[in-house]
PDB file of C-alpha atoms in Angstrom:
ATOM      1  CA  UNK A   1      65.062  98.247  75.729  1.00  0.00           C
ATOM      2  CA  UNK A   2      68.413  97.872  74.089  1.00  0.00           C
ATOM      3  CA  UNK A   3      70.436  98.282  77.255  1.00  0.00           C
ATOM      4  CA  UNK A   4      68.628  95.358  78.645  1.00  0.00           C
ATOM      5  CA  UNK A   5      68.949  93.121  76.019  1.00  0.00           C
ATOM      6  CA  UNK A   6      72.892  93.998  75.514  1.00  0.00           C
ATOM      7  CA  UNK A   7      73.078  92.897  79.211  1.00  0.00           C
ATOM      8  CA  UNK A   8      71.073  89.668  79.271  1.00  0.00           C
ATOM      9  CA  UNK A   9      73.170  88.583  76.125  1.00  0.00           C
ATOM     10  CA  UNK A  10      76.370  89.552  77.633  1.00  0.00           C
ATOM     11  CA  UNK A  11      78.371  86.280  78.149  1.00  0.00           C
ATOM     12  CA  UNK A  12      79.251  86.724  81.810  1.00  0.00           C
ATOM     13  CA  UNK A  13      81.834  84.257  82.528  1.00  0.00           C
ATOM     14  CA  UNK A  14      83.663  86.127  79.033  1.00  0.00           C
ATOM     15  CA  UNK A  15      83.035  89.455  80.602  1.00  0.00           C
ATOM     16  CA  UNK A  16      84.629  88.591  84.054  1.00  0.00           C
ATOM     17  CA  UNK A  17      87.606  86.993  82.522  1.00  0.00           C
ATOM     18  CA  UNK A  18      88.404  89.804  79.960  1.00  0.00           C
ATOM     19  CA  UNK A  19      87.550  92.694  83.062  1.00  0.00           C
ATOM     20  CA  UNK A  20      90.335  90.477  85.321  1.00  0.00           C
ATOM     21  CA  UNK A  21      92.834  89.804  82.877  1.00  0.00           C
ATOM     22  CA  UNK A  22      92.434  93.614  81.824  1.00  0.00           C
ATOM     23  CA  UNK A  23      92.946  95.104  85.785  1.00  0.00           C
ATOM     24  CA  UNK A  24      95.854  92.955  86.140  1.00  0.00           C
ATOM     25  CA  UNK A  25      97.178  94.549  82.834  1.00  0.00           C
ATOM     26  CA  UNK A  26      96.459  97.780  84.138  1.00  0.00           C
ATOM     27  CA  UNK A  27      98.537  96.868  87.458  1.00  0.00           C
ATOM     28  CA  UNK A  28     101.775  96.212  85.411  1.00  0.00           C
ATOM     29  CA  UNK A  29     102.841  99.553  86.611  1.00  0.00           C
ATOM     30  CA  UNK A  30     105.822 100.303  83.784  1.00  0.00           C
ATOM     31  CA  UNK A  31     107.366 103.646  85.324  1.00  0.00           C
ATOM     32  CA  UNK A  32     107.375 101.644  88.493  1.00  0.00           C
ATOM     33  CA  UNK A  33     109.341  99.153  87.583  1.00  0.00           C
ATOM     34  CA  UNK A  34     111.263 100.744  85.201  1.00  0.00           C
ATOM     35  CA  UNK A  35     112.435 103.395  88.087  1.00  0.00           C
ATOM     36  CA  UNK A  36     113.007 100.773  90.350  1.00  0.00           C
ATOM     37  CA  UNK A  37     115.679  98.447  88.074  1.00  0.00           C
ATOM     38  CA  UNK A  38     117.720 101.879  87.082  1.00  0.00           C
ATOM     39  CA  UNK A  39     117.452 103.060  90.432  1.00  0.00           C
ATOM     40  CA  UNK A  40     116.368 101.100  93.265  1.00  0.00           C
ATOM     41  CA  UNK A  41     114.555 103.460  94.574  1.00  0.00           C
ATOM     42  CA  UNK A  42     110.323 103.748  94.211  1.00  0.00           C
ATOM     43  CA  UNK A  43     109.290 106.438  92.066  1.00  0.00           C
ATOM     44  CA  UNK A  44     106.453 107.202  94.372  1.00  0.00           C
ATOM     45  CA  UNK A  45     108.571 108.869  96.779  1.00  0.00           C
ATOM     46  CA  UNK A  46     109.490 111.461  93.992  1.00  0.00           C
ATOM     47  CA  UNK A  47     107.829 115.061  93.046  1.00  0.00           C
ATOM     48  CA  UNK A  48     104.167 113.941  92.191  1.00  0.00           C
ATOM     49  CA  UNK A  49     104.464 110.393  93.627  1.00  0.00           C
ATOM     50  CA  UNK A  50     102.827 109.371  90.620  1.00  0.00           C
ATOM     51  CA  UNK A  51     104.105 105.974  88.448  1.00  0.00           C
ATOM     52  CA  UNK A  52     103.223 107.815  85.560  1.00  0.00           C
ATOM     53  CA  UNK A  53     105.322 108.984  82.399  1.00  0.00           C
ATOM     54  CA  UNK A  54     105.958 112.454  83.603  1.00  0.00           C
ATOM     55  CA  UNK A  55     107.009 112.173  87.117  1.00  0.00           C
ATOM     56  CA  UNK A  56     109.164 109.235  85.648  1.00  0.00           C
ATOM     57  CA  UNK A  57     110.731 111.836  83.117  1.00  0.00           C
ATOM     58  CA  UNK A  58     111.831 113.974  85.870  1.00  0.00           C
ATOM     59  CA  UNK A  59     114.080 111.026  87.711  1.00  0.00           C
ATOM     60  CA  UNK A  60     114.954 109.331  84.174  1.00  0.00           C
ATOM     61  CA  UNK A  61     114.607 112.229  81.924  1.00  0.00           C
ATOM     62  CA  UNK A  62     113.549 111.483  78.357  1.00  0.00           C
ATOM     63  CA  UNK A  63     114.129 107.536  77.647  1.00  0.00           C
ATOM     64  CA  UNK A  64     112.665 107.157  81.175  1.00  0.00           C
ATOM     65  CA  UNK A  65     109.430 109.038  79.626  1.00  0.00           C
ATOM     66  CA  UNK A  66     108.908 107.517  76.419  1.00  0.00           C
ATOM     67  CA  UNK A  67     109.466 104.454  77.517  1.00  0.00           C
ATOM     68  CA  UNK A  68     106.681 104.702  80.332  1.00  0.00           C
ATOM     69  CA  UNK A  69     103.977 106.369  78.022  1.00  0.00           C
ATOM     70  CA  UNK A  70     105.018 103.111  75.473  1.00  0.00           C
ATOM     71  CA  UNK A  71     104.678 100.611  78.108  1.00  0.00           C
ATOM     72  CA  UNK A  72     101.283 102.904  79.574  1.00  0.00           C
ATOM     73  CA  UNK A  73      99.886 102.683  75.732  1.00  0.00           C
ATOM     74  CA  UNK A  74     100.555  99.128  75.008  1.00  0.00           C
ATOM     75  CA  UNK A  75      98.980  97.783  77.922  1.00  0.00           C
ATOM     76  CA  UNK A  76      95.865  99.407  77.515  1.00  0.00           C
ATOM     77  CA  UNK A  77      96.079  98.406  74.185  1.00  0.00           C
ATOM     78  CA  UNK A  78      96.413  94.780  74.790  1.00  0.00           C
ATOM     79  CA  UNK A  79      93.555  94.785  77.093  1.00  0.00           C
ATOM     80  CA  UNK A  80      90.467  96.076  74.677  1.00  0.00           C
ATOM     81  CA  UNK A  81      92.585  94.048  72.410  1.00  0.00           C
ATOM     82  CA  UNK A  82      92.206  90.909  74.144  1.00  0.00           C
ATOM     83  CA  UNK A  83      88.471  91.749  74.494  1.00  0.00           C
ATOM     84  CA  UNK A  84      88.109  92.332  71.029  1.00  0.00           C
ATOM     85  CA  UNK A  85      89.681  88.340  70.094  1.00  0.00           C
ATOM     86  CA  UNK A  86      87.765  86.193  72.844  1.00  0.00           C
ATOM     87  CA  UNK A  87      84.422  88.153  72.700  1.00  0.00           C
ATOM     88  CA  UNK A  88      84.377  88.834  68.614  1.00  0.00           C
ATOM     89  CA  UNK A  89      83.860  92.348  68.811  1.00  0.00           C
ATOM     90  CA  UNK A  90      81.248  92.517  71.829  1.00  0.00           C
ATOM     91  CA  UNK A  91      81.388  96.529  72.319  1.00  0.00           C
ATOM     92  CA  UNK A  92      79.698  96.180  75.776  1.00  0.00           C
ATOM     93  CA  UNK A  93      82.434  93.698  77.020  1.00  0.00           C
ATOM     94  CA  UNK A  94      85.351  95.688  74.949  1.00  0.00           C
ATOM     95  CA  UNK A  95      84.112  99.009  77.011  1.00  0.00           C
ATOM     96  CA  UNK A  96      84.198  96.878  80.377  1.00  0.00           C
ATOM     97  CA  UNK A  97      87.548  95.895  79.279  1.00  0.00           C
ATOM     98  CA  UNK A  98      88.827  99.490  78.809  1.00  0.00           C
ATOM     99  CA  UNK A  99      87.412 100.397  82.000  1.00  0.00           C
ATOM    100  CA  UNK A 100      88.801  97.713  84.019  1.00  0.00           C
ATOM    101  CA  UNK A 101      92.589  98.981  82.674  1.00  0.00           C
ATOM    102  CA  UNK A 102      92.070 102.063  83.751  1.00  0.00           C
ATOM    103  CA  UNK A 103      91.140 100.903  87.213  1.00  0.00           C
ATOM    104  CA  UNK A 104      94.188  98.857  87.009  1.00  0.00           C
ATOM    105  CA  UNK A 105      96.275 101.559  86.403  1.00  0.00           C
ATOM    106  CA  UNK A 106      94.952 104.214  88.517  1.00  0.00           C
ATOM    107  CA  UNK A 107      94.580 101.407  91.746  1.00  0.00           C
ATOM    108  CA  UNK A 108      97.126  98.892  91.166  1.00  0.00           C
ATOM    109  CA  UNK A 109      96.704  96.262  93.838  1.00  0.00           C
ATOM    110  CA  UNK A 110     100.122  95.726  94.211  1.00  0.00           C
ATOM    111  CA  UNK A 111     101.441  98.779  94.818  1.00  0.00           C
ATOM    112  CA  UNK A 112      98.415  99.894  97.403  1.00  0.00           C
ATOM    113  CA  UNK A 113      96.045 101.034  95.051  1.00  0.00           C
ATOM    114  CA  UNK A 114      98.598 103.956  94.479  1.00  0.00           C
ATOM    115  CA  UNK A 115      99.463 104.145  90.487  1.00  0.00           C
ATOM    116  CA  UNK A 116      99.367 106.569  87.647  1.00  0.00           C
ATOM    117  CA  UNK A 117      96.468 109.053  86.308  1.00  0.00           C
ATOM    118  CA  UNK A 118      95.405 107.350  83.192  1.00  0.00           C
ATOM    119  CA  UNK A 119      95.897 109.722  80.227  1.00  0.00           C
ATOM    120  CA  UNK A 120      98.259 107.077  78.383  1.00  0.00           C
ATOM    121  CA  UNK A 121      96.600 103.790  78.970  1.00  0.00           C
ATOM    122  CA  UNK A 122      92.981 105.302  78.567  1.00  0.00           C
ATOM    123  CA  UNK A 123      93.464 106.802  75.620  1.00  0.00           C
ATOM    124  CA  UNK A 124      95.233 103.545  73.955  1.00  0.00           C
ATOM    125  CA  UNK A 125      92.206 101.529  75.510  1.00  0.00           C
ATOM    126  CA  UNK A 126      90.212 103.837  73.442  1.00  0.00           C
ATOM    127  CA  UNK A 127      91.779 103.665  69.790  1.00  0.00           C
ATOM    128  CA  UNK A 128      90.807  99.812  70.036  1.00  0.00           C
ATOM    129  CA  UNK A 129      87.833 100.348  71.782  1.00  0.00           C
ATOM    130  CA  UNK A 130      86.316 102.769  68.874  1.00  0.00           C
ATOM    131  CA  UNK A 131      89.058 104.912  67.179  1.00  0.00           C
ATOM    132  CA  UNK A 132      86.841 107.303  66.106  1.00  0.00           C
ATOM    133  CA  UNK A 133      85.783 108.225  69.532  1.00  0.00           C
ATOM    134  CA  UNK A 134      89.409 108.177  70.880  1.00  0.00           C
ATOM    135  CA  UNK A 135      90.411 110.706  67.898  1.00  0.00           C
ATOM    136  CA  UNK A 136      87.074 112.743  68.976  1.00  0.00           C
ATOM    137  CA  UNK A 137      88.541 113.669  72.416  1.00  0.00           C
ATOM    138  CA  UNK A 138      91.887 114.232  70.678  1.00  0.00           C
ATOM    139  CA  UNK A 139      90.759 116.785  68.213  1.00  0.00           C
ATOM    140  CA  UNK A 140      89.013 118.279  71.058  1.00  0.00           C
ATOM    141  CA  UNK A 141      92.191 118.769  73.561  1.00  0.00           C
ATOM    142  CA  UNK A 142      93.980 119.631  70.362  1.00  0.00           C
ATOM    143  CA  UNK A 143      91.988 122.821  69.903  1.00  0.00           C
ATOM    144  CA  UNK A 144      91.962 123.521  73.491  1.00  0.00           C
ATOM    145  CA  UNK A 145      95.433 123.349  73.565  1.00  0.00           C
ATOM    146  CA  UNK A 146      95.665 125.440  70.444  1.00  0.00           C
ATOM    147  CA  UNK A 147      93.175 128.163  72.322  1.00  0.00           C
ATOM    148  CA  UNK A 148      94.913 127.916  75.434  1.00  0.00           C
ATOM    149  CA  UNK A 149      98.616 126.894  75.097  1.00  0.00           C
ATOM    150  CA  UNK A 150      97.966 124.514  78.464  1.00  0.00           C
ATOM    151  CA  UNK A 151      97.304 120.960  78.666  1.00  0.00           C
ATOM    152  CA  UNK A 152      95.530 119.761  81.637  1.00  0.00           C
ATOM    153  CA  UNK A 153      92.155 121.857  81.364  1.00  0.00           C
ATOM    154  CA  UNK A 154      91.691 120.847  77.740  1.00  0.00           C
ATOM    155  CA  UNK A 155      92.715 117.104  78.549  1.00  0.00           C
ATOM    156  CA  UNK A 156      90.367 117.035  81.167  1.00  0.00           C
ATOM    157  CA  UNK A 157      87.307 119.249  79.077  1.00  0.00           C
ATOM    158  CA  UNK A 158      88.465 116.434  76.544  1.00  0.00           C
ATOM    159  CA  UNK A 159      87.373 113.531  79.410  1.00  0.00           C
ATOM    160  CA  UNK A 160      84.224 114.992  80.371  1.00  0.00           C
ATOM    161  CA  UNK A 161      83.395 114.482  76.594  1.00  0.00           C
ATOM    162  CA  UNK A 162      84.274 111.568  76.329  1.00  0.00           C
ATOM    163  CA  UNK A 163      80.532 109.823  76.959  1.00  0.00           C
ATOM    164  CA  UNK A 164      79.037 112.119  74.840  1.00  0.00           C
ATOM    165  CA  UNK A 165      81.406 111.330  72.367  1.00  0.00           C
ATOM    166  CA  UNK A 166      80.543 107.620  72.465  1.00  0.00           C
ATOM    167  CA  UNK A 167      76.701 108.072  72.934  1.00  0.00           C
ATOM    168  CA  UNK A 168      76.836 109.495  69.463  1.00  0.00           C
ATOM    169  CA  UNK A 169      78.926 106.833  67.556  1.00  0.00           C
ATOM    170  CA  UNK A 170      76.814 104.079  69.891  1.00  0.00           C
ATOM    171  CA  UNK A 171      73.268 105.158  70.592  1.00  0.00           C
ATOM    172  CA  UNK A 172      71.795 101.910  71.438  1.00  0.00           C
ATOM    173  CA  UNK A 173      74.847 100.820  73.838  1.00  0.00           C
ATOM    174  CA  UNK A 174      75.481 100.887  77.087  1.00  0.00           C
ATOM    175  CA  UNK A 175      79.352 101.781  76.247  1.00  0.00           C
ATOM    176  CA  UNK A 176      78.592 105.441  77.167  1.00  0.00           C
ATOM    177  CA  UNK A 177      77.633 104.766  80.682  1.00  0.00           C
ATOM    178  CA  UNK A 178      81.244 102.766  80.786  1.00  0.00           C
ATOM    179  CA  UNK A 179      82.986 105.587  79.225  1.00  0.00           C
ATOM    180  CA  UNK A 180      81.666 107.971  82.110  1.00  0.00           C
ATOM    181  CA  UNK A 181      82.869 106.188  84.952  1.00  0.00           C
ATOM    182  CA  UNK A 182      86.390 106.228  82.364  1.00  0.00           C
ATOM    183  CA  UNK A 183      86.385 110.086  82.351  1.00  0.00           C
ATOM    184  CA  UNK A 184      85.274 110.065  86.279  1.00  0.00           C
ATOM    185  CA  UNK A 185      88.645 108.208  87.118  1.00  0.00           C
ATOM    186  CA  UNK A 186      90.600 110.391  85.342  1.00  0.00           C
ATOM    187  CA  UNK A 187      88.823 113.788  86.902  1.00  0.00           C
ATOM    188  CA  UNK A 188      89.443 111.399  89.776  1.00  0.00           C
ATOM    189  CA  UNK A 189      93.451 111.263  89.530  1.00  0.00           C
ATOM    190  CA  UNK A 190      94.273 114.493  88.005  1.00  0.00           C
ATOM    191  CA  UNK A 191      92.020 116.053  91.398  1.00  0.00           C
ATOM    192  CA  UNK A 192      95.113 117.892  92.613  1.00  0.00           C
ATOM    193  CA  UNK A 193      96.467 119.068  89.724  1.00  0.00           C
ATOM    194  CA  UNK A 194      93.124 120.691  89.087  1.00  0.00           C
ATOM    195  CA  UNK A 195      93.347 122.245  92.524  1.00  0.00           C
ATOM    196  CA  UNK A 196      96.749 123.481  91.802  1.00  0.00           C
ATOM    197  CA  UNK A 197      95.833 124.857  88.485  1.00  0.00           C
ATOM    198  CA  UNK A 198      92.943 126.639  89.741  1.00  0.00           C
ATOM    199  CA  UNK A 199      94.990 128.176  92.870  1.00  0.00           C
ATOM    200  CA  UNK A 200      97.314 129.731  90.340  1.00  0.00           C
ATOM    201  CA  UNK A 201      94.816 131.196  88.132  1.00  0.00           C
ATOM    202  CA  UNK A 202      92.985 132.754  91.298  1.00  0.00           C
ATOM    203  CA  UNK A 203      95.991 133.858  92.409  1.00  0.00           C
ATOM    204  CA  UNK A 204      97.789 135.712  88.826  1.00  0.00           C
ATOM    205  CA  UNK A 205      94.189 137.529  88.872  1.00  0.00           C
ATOM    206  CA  UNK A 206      94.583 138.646  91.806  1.00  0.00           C
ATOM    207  CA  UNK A 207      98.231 139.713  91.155  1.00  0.00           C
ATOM    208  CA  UNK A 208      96.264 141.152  87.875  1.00  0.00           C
ATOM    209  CA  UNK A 209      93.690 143.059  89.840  1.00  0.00           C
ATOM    210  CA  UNK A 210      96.022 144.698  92.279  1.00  0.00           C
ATOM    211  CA  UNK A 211      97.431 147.645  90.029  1.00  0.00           C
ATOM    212  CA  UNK A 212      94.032 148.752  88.946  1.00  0.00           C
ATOM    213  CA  UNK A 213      93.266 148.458  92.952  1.00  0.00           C
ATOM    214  CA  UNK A 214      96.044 150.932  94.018  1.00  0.00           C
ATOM    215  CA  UNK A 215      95.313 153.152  91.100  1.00  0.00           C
ATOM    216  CA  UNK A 216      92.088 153.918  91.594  1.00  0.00           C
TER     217      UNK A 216
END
């Protein structure tokens, strides 16, 4: 079976080097840091207690946010990147690569396994990974978003694509099983805001249902 054969001609000691050096690229938590030098003060004690672009955009406004979501891109970025030069384009090793970010990211060891959700550093992961599955899951939170005018259900519908979206670009690989445990960390991390975001549409159809209640 393919699968078999892409892991028995895996180089190993490659794969455990580029999944390290990847994680500890991940852990470079930029909104972190960046909150901390301006402020002093940790950015997980704010709103979300998230080190991710948007809860830094509330503290640092606008500069603070950009410049997190750069830093968030670029890392995850450099990581399949890195892949990609030692391994000469090993897609099995590349996808363990993008995982391991993410991980990084989400669980930075530093900071107690308490870091951001993902969307940034995932996505950039993915562009070097196999653009044309990163711009799948783009066009497909684009046209949720269009349908909708929200983000996070469409991001996340995006997520849960995301395997599918690489099974059919890479149907002898093992990448897709990779790119599932990607889109379970992100489900994963963005868990309360999809609580949240439920509770309020329960609750405006309730709001909704009460007029036709009192009517009757």
């Amino acid at each position: 079976m393919a699968w078999i054969e892409q892991l028995q001609s895996a180089n190993w000691f490659q794969a455990t080097g580029c999944m390290l050096g990847a994680y500890l690229l991940g852990c470079f938590a930029t909104g972190y840091y960046l909150v901390r030098a301006r402020t002093g003060r940790d950015i997980r004690e704010f709103e979300s207690g998230s080190t991710g672009a948007r809860n830094v955009g509330r503290v640092l406004g606008l500069t603070g946010y950009l410049l997190t979501t750069l830093g968030d891109l670029t890392k995850g970025a450099l990581a399949v990147w890195f892949a990609v030069e030692f391994t000469h384009h090993n897609r099995f090793i590349m996808g363990l690569a993008a995982l391991a970010v993410v991980v990084g990211h989400v669980w930075p060891a530093q900071l107690r396994f308490c870091g951001g959700k993902g969307i940034a550093t995932s996505f950039a992961a993915l562009l070097v990974f196999d653009y044309r599955v990163a711009l799948t899951i783009l066009v497909i939170f684009l046209a949720g978003y269009a349908l909708t005018r929200k983000s996070l259900f469409p991001a996340m519908f995006a997520y849960v694509c995301l395997p599918f979206a690489d099974a059919w670009f890479h149907r002898a690989g093992l990448t897709a099983t990779l790119m599932t445990l990607v889109a379970a960390i992100i489900l994963f991390a963005h868990r309360r805001n999809l609580a949240e975001e439920m509770a309020a549409l329960l609750a405006r159809r309730d709001m909704a249902s009460k007029p036709e209640q009192t009517k009757l």
